[in-house]
Every structure is written in C-alpha cells, then in structure tokens.
C-alpha cells in the first residue's frame, strides 16, 4: 500500500497547480433559430450558455458535469473559440481570445487542444494514423521530415500504442485504441490546456479505466491543464481537482471535488449526486434519494429567475422572479461558488 | 419456483468472418418476482441472450443453435408462432434501450397501448382507453388521458421510456425484460425511470431481467446478478455476495476498474488490461485468459466448469479459491 495515496486521498501530483490559465468572464453563447422559407429571420435564441464565469488554474483538472443539453460541450468549444461566444470574455494567459482572430488566434490554438467523445467520428477514416497525428505538427510548423516522423512515433509510444501503427488506418483499431490516437493528436502540438469532451463515455468500463489512467499520467508528465467534461459523476470525482455543475446554461455550483460530493450546497447538485447509484448493494440500499420531478426545460424558453426553479424542491417566489447572484460562500483559499438564493 | 429456466442456450450468428458465438452455453434460472441483473461489457452476449428468450433473433444471420428456454413449464423454443404471440407482450414484456426506435412514430401513444390491451386483455373501446390512461398515470405521466392522442415525438426521452414501461406492464406480465432501459438517459431521469420500474414490478409481482453495464444500477435494484463474458455466464450470486466476494477474475476486474462516487480519489484505477476477445475466433480454454492476473496453464487448455463456490454462488474459474477482491475491506469501511 506504499504507493497508495496518503490519508487525504489525493493522488501524488508531480505538477503543481498554479496561477489562472483560463479566465472565463460572464460568457454567453446563443445560437439563433431562424424561420421562414425565403426571408430567414431570427425568431429566437437557444441560450446554450447564459453568462458563466470561472477560472481554470494551470496544472489542475476542472471537471464540468451536467445532463445532456446543459451547455457543457458548448462551454468547452466556446473557450477554444470553435464557437465565437455571443458575449463575455475568455482570457487565456491574459489575452482575450474573443477579440483576436486569424493568425494570432492560431498561435493560441497551438496551446489549446481538444479530445472528443466519439472515437469513431473524430478520426478521418481515409488518413493513416501517422498523418492524423502529424497534421497538427505540420500546420503549426513544429517539425518536418525525419524529425516529424520520429515525433509521431514517440507520441504513439507515449499514449501506449505500438509505433508501427503509424501506417495503419483508424478502422483497424478498437474504441479505446482510437481514443489513444485522438489523445496523441491533441498532444502533438505540446499544448498547455486540453478540453476533454466526454473522452471515456463511449468506452466500456474496463477500457475507461485505461484511458483515465493515461490522461492522469500525461498530466503529470507534461503538466497539462484539463477541462474535463463528462456526465459520469464518479469519473469526474476521480479525475478532477475542482468540479463545476451546470444546468441549463448556468453553473450552479463550483468547488473542490471532495466538497462538492460530500457537502453539496445547491439543491440541483444534491439531487444529481443522490441519483447516481453506487456499485455496492449494502450502501446503495441505505441511501436516500432525491428524485427530481419532470424534465429539463427547453433552452429556447428557459424559466425566469433561477432556471432550476421548475424542478427545485425548495424554490420560493424570489427564485421565480429574480436571478441568483454568482457568489462565493466559502473562504478565500477554499472557494465554494454557488448560484442559488436559498443557500 | 422457477419461472424461467434457460438451459445451455447457444445463439450463433453466421457471418462472413465466421461463426460469431454471441451466446455460447448459458444456463440460469429466474424465480417468480425476483430481479436478475445481467451485466457485462458490450458484445458479451447480454442483449442476444434476452432477445433469444422472446425468439427475436434476426434469422438469418442469427440462429438459436441449441438449448432450452423453459417458461412456466413450456419450452419457448418449441412453440409455434401463434403460441409465441400469446406470450410476447402478454406474459413476457420487454423494454428496449432506445425508446424512439421501439415506438411507432405514425401511431398515437393511445393506439399503440390499446392494441396490446385488445389483443391480450380483451379490452375494447372506452375500456381499453381507460386502462391505457390508468397505466400512463401509474408510470407518472402528467395529464395522462390528454396525452393518449399524442405521437411519440411529442414526448421527451424519459417520458417515452415511461410509455414503453407502461406498455410492457399493460398485460400484467410474469416477466419483464429490460435491455439497457436507461442507458440513453440522463442520471436524474434514469433515477426516475428505474424507481418507476422497480415500484411497478414489486406491485405486480413481476420478475425482471435487467440488462446493463452499470454496476451501480445492478447494486441498487438486482436481487441476483449474472456476470457475462464472451457469451457465457461466468459468475452468478446474490448482489451482496457478488460485490463483497467476487470469485471470478473478470468480476473482480470490473468492480476494481470503476471509480465510485462515494470514494475520495484513489491513487489509480485498476483497469483490466487488453481487449475483449473476438467472438468469431474464441480460444479453446478460458476466453479471459490473456487479461487474467490469476491465470495458470490449465486455463489455456480447458474451459473451467461452472461450479458452486459458496451458497447460491457459482463461478467458472479454475482458480476461484484464490480469487478475491483485495480492496473489498477498504471499500466497505
């Protein structure tokens, strides 16, 4: 048990968690809905992300959880400027990414990469594994010729694949192996920050653990910063340093991983935690569950005030009429942010 | 009393790559009113074994090659189409993973629900509609009567799955087959659906076979668990016993590789190394051999017998006396 974690339960981290790397300030991302056959006009907005603020610190893993349609993937893409946010700022190492474009933005793109959910859809079936991984190296002019080839082989080894696989094509690989190829591609440009968008949810449980361990090893090795988007709360608890819970375009609660699971303050977080069954019958049968009523409302017409009030067990009149403030109820060194009138 | 007894069932698919042995000699019993969990990873034969019970295997390429499925004393595999129709949807109900593809998009929910009631329960007209509305209310659909004339696309994913459960339960089945009923749904909706299913099956005294890859769902709802790997049931035990004292290396591996919500971070997850085997080219010995940390030479040569390792607990492993979950003590404290 010597290599097991200390009593605090934390994994031995080689890298250190430092200053703010990504600073998201009141970001909004609306998608217009248009109608009309000839003259299209905007009739409404899908408010996928409706004003969120948070920081990602260098070297940490920030988990972003929520149910489908809550805006967590949109958040990841908007930070990387794959969608240009409707409003708000995204500061990366102090530079507002929403204000720059073209070559200047491309220089920042080298530092930010993404790993996608579906390992089948995210690799071009007509490209060999070698060209998939070397393409970003070529685009950013990081290496060429023999050096580029060596780099691809090193990357394959880093993610636990045989270097000879460079000549093969994606269809020859299983889901877990493809996800490793996707990770190698993201690492190719030596990024600082990686958005992992549901990287293990398409994989079987035994393979999930392999990929999670790989992501943790790589973080230690290269001092990477992750925004880890997932709907599986147990995975998020395992891998994250801090966790943000999203619901219908808003962040409901954000704090360190143990607090959010052991001491959740927001009624939505509490319901979410109690809904996840724990693989242990003795514990599971004693647990109390909060079953939320109804479905998530449409982001086309989000409820007034607090968007959660339609399903909230403790909602009061104020929740229906006035938006909560995003406030820190913890201390300066142990922040606990929450978006709720009743906390 | 045994409600369903599956004996040495083999369902093969004849493909260009060879014979895929999706289910290769599984035997198990479901007792009246009990909930059996069928767990395993994709491609281990969980769904095929459930579809075989209702003889819903597409033929060709699939075929139930041998075995018996004794349901209430009769072998389902020997019934003709008419007799089979009296069992499907009537005595055995089924809930599938993807509710949108299993509902007919051009018929109203009311029509789809009354069809089964007319066919099996001899209810017609207003009586059938009343019963349909009552069933929808039982699964928690608000304003149930008004929604009978809605089409499937007017329901959300969770609501559709409730409709599926109402339909499956409409004829008071003895057995409900639920194939990954909540995999496509979010956790809060998953909790709603599973609670509804659990409550109704207890009320109606229905036995349930729940197929899932989610070990948490099994822990909460199943009385007994069958773990499947490469077309075979490799371990069966009560839920408590299986989680506390797994005796097959694959079960141990599954339990160790999933992170748990109630656990502070462990140093590392312990994954099962390697990949599941190709079902078209299974080795003669134990198919888990290449991934197993307890393997011995014998495992390579001969498939282990499915033998009793404790009361009501069997496993197919030559080395099951040595196999244990070393983190079990720590996890329980």
PDB file of N, CA and C in Angstrom, chain A residues 73-116:
ATOM      1  N   UNK A  73     -20.654  21.004 -23.310  1.00  0.00           N
ATOM      2  CA  UNK A  73     -19.805  20.921 -24.506  1.00  0.00           C
ATOM      3  C   UNK A  73     -19.665  22.280 -25.175  1.00  0.00           C
ATOM      4  N   UNK A  74     -20.754  23.028 -25.224  1.00  0.00           N
ATOM      5  CA  UNK A  74     -20.701  24.370 -25.803  1.00  0.00           C
ATOM      6  C   UNK A  74     -19.697  25.230 -25.047  1.00  0.00           C
ATOM      7  N   UNK A  75     -19.662  25.088 -23.733  1.00  0.00           N
ATOM      8  CA  UNK A  75     -18.694  25.838 -22.936  1.00  0.00           C
ATOM      9  C   UNK A  75     -17.276  25.517 -23.391  1.00  0.00           C
ATOM     10  N   UNK A  76     -16.988  24.233 -23.549  1.00  0.00           N
ATOM     11  CA  UNK A  76     -15.653  23.829 -23.983  1.00  0.00           C
ATOM     12  C   UNK A  76     -15.298  24.395 -25.343  1.00  0.00           C
ATOM     13  N   UNK A  77     -16.227  24.287 -26.275  1.00  0.00           N
ATOM     14  CA  UNK A  77     -15.962  24.783 -27.625  1.00  0.00           C
ATOM     15  C   UNK A  77     -15.841  26.298 -27.651  1.00  0.00           C
ATOM     16  N   UNK A  78     -16.632  26.972 -26.838  1.00  0.00           N
ATOM     17  CA  UNK A  78     -16.579  28.438 -26.837  1.00  0.00           C
ATOM     18  C   UNK A  78     -15.261  28.945 -26.258  1.00  0.00           C
ATOM     19  N   UNK A  79     -14.724  28.225 -25.293  1.00  0.00           N
ATOM     20  CA  UNK A  79     -13.430  28.631 -24.738  1.00  0.00           C
ATOM     21  C   UNK A  79     -12.367  28.525 -25.831  1.00  0.00           C
ATOM     22  N   UNK A  80     -12.414  27.445 -26.614  1.00  0.00           N
ATOM     23  CA  UNK A  80     -11.430  27.253 -27.679  1.00  0.00           C
ATOM     24  C   UNK A  80     -11.735  28.108 -28.910  1.00  0.00           C
ATOM     25  N   UNK A  81     -12.809  28.874 -28.857  1.00  0.00           N
ATOM     26  CA  UNK A  81     -13.229  29.726 -29.973  1.00  0.00           C
ATOM     27  C   UNK A  81     -13.639  28.910 -31.205  1.00  0.00           C
ATOM     28  N   UNK A  82     -14.079  27.681 -30.976  1.00  0.00           N
ATOM     29  CA  UNK A  82     -14.655  26.921 -32.079  1.00  0.00           C
ATOM     30  C   UNK A  82     -16.064  27.440 -32.346  1.00  0.00           C
ATOM     31  N   UNK A  83     -16.725  27.919 -31.277  1.00  0.00           N
ATOM     32  CA  UNK A  83     -17.881  28.809 -31.420  1.00  0.00           C
ATOM     33  C   UNK A  83     -17.406  30.152 -30.905  1.00  0.00           C
ATOM     34  N   UNK A  84     -17.741  31.228 -31.599  1.00  0.00           N
ATOM     35  CA  UNK A  84     -17.365  32.527 -31.040  1.00  0.00           C
ATOM     36  C   UNK A  84     -18.463  32.946 -30.072  1.00  0.00           C
ATOM     37  N   UNK A  85     -18.114  33.158 -28.801  1.00  0.00           N
ATOM     38  CA  UNK A  85     -19.137  33.497 -27.798  1.00  0.00           C
ATOM     39  C   UNK A  85     -19.916  34.757 -28.183  1.00  0.00           C
ATOM     40  N   UNK A  86     -21.197  34.760 -27.813  1.00  0.00           N
ATOM     41  CA  UNK A  86     -22.070  35.903 -28.076  1.00  0.00           C
ATOM     42  C   UNK A  86     -21.647  37.111 -27.236  1.00  0.00           C
ATOM     43  N   UNK A  87     -21.250  36.858 -26.019  1.00  0.00           N
ATOM     44  CA  UNK A  87     -20.819  37.953 -25.149  1.00  0.00           C
ATOM     45  C   UNK A  87     -19.874  37.398 -24.100  1.00  0.00           C
ATOM     46  N   UNK A  88     -19.181  38.292 -23.418  1.00  0.00           N
ATOM     47  CA  UNK A  88     -18.276  37.869 -22.357  1.00  0.00           C
ATOM     48  C   UNK A  88     -16.846  37.755 -22.849  1.00  0.00           C
ATOM     49  N   UNK A  89     -15.964  37.423 -21.924  1.00  0.00           N
ATOM     50  CA  UNK A  89     -14.542  37.338 -22.242  1.00  0.00           C
ATOM     51  C   UNK A  89     -14.005  35.955 -21.931  1.00  0.00           C
ATOM     52  N   UNK A  90     -13.007  35.540 -22.707  1.00  0.00           N
ATOM     53  CA  UNK A  90     -12.260  34.326 -22.386  1.00  0.00           C
ATOM     54  C   UNK A  90     -10.789  34.707 -22.397  1.00  0.00           C
ATOM     55  N   UNK A  91     -10.212  34.864 -21.218  1.00  0.00           N
ATOM     56  CA  UNK A  91      -8.797  35.243 -21.147  1.00  0.00           C
ATOM     57  C   UNK A  91      -7.945  33.992 -21.050  1.00  0.00           C
ATOM     58  N   UNK A  92      -6.994  33.874 -21.989  1.00  0.00           N
ATOM     59  CA  UNK A  92      -6.042  32.765 -21.932  1.00  0.00           C
ATOM     60  C   UNK A  92      -4.674  33.370 -21.728  1.00  0.00           C
ATOM     61  N   UNK A  93      -4.041  33.065 -20.637  1.00  0.00           N
ATOM     62  CA  UNK A  93      -2.778  33.716 -20.248  1.00  0.00           C
ATOM     63  C   UNK A  93      -2.899  35.228 -20.384  1.00  0.00           C
ATOM     64  N   UNK A  94      -4.058  35.742 -20.027  1.00  0.00           N
ATOM     65  CA  UNK A  94      -4.255  37.190 -20.023  1.00  0.00           C
ATOM     66  C   UNK A  94      -4.751  37.794 -21.314  1.00  0.00           C
ATOM     67  N   UNK A  95      -4.742  37.043 -22.428  1.00  0.00           N
ATOM     68  CA  UNK A  95      -5.201  37.589 -23.705  1.00  0.00           C
ATOM     69  C   UNK A  95      -6.663  37.205 -23.935  1.00  0.00           C
ATOM     70  N   UNK A  96      -7.478  38.178 -24.318  1.00  0.00           N
ATOM     71  CA  UNK A  96      -8.886  37.894 -24.551  1.00  0.00           C
ATOM     72  C   UNK A  96      -9.051  37.254 -25.931  1.00  0.00           C
ATOM     73  N   UNK A  97      -9.346  35.952 -25.941  1.00  0.00           N
ATOM     74  CA  UNK A  97      -9.433  35.214 -27.200  1.00  0.00           C
ATOM     75  C   UNK A  97     -10.601  35.663 -28.060  1.00  0.00           C
ATOM     76  N   UNK A  98     -11.628  36.227 -27.425  1.00  0.00           N
ATOM     77  CA  UNK A  98     -12.800  36.626 -28.216  1.00  0.00           C
ATOM     78  C   UNK A  98     -12.493  37.843 -29.076  1.00  0.00           C
ATOM     79  N   UNK A  99     -11.392  38.526 -28.784  1.00  0.00           N
ATOM     80  CA  UNK A  99     -11.070  39.758 -29.510  1.00  0.00           C
ATOM     81  C   UNK A  99     -10.082  39.524 -30.652  1.00  0.00           C
ATOM     82  N   UNK A 100      -9.477  38.346 -30.714  1.00  0.00           N
ATOM     83  CA  UNK A 100      -8.455  38.131 -31.750  1.00  0.00           C
ATOM     84  C   UNK A 100      -8.932  37.112 -32.777  1.00  0.00           C
ATOM     85  N   UNK A 101      -8.296  37.133 -33.940  1.00  0.00           N
ATOM     86  CA  UNK A 101      -8.678  36.147 -34.963  1.00  0.00           C
ATOM     87  C   UNK A 101      -7.480  35.868 -35.871  1.00  0.00           C
ATOM     88  N   UNK A 102      -7.720  35.022 -36.895  1.00  0.00           N
ATOM     89  CA  UNK A 102      -6.681  34.741 -37.887  1.00  0.00           C
ATOM     90  C   UNK A 102      -5.439  34.130 -37.290  1.00  0.00           C
ATOM     91  N   UNK A 103      -4.281  34.594 -37.794  1.00  0.00           N
ATOM     92  CA  UNK A 103      -3.005  34.018 -37.391  1.00  0.00           C
ATOM     93  C   UNK A 103      -2.741  34.167 -35.906  1.00  0.00           C
ATOM     94  N   UNK A 104      -3.217  35.267 -35.352  1.00  0.00           N
ATOM     95  CA  UNK A 104      -2.979  35.498 -33.934  1.00  0.00           C
ATOM     96  C   UNK A 104      -3.705  34.450 -33.093  1.00  0.00           C
ATOM     97  N   UNK A 105      -4.964  34.165 -33.498  1.00  0.00           N
ATOM     98  CA  UNK A 105      -5.730  33.151 -32.788  1.00  0.00           C
ATOM     99  C   UNK A 105      -5.094  31.783 -32.990  1.00  0.00           C
ATOM    100  N   UNK A 106      -4.581  31.533 -34.200  1.00  0.00           N
ATOM    101  CA  UNK A 106      -3.987  30.232 -34.486  1.00  0.00           C
ATOM    102  C   UNK A 106      -2.791  29.956 -33.578  1.00  0.00           C
ATOM    103  N   UNK A 107      -2.040  31.016 -33.268  1.00  0.00           N
ATOM    104  CA  UNK A 107      -0.900  30.821 -32.369  1.00  0.00           C
ATOM    105  C   UNK A 107      -1.364  30.337 -30.993  1.00  0.00           C
ATOM    106  N   UNK A 108      -2.536  30.841 -30.565  1.00  0.00           N
ATOM    107  CA  UNK A 108      -3.049  30.369 -29.282  1.00  0.00           C
ATOM    108  C   UNK A 108      -3.625  28.962 -29.384  1.00  0.00           C
ATOM    109  N   UNK A 109      -4.145  28.644 -30.573  1.00  0.00           N
ATOM    110  CA  UNK A 109      -4.735  27.313 -30.759  1.00  0.00           C
ATOM    111  C   UNK A 109      -3.712  26.211 -30.509  1.00  0.00           C
ATOM    112  N   UNK A 110      -2.438  26.511 -30.761  1.00  0.00           N
ATOM    113  CA  UNK A 110      -1.424  25.513 -30.529  1.00  0.00           C
ATOM    114  C   UNK A 110      -1.372  25.135 -29.048  1.00  0.00           C
ATOM    115  N   UNK A 111      -1.736  26.078 -28.211  1.00  0.00           N
ATOM    116  CA  UNK A 111      -1.650  25.813 -26.772  1.00  0.00           C
ATOM    117  C   UNK A 111      -2.916  25.177 -26.215  1.00  0.00           C
ATOM    118  N   UNK A 112      -3.968  25.112 -27.039  1.00  0.00           N
ATOM    119  CA  UNK A 112      -5.242  24.589 -26.547  1.00  0.00           C
ATOM    120  C   UNK A 112      -5.704  23.493 -27.492  1.00  0.00           C
ATOM    121  N   UNK A 113      -5.979  22.335 -26.975  1.00  0.00           N
ATOM    122  CA  UNK A 113      -6.418  21.236 -27.823  1.00  0.00           C
ATOM    123  C   UNK A 113      -7.683  20.607 -27.268  1.00  0.00           C
ATOM    124  N   UNK A 114      -8.240  19.699 -28.044  1.00  0.00           N
ATOM    125  CA  UNK A 114      -9.488  19.081 -27.621  1.00  0.00           C
ATOM    126  C   UNK A 114      -9.429  17.574 -27.886  1.00  0.00           C
ATOM    127  N   UNK A 115     -10.018  16.815 -26.975  1.00  0.00           N
ATOM    128  CA  UNK A 115     -10.206  15.371 -27.179  1.00  0.00           C
ATOM    129  C   UNK A 115     -11.704  15.134 -27.218  1.00  0.00           C
ATOM    130  N   UNK A 116     -12.146  14.422 -28.246  1.00  0.00           N
ATOM    131  CA  UNK A 116     -13.585  14.332 -28.478  1.00  0.00           C
ATOM    132  C   UNK A 116     -14.182  13.059 -27.899  1.00  0.00           C
TER     133      UNK A 116
END
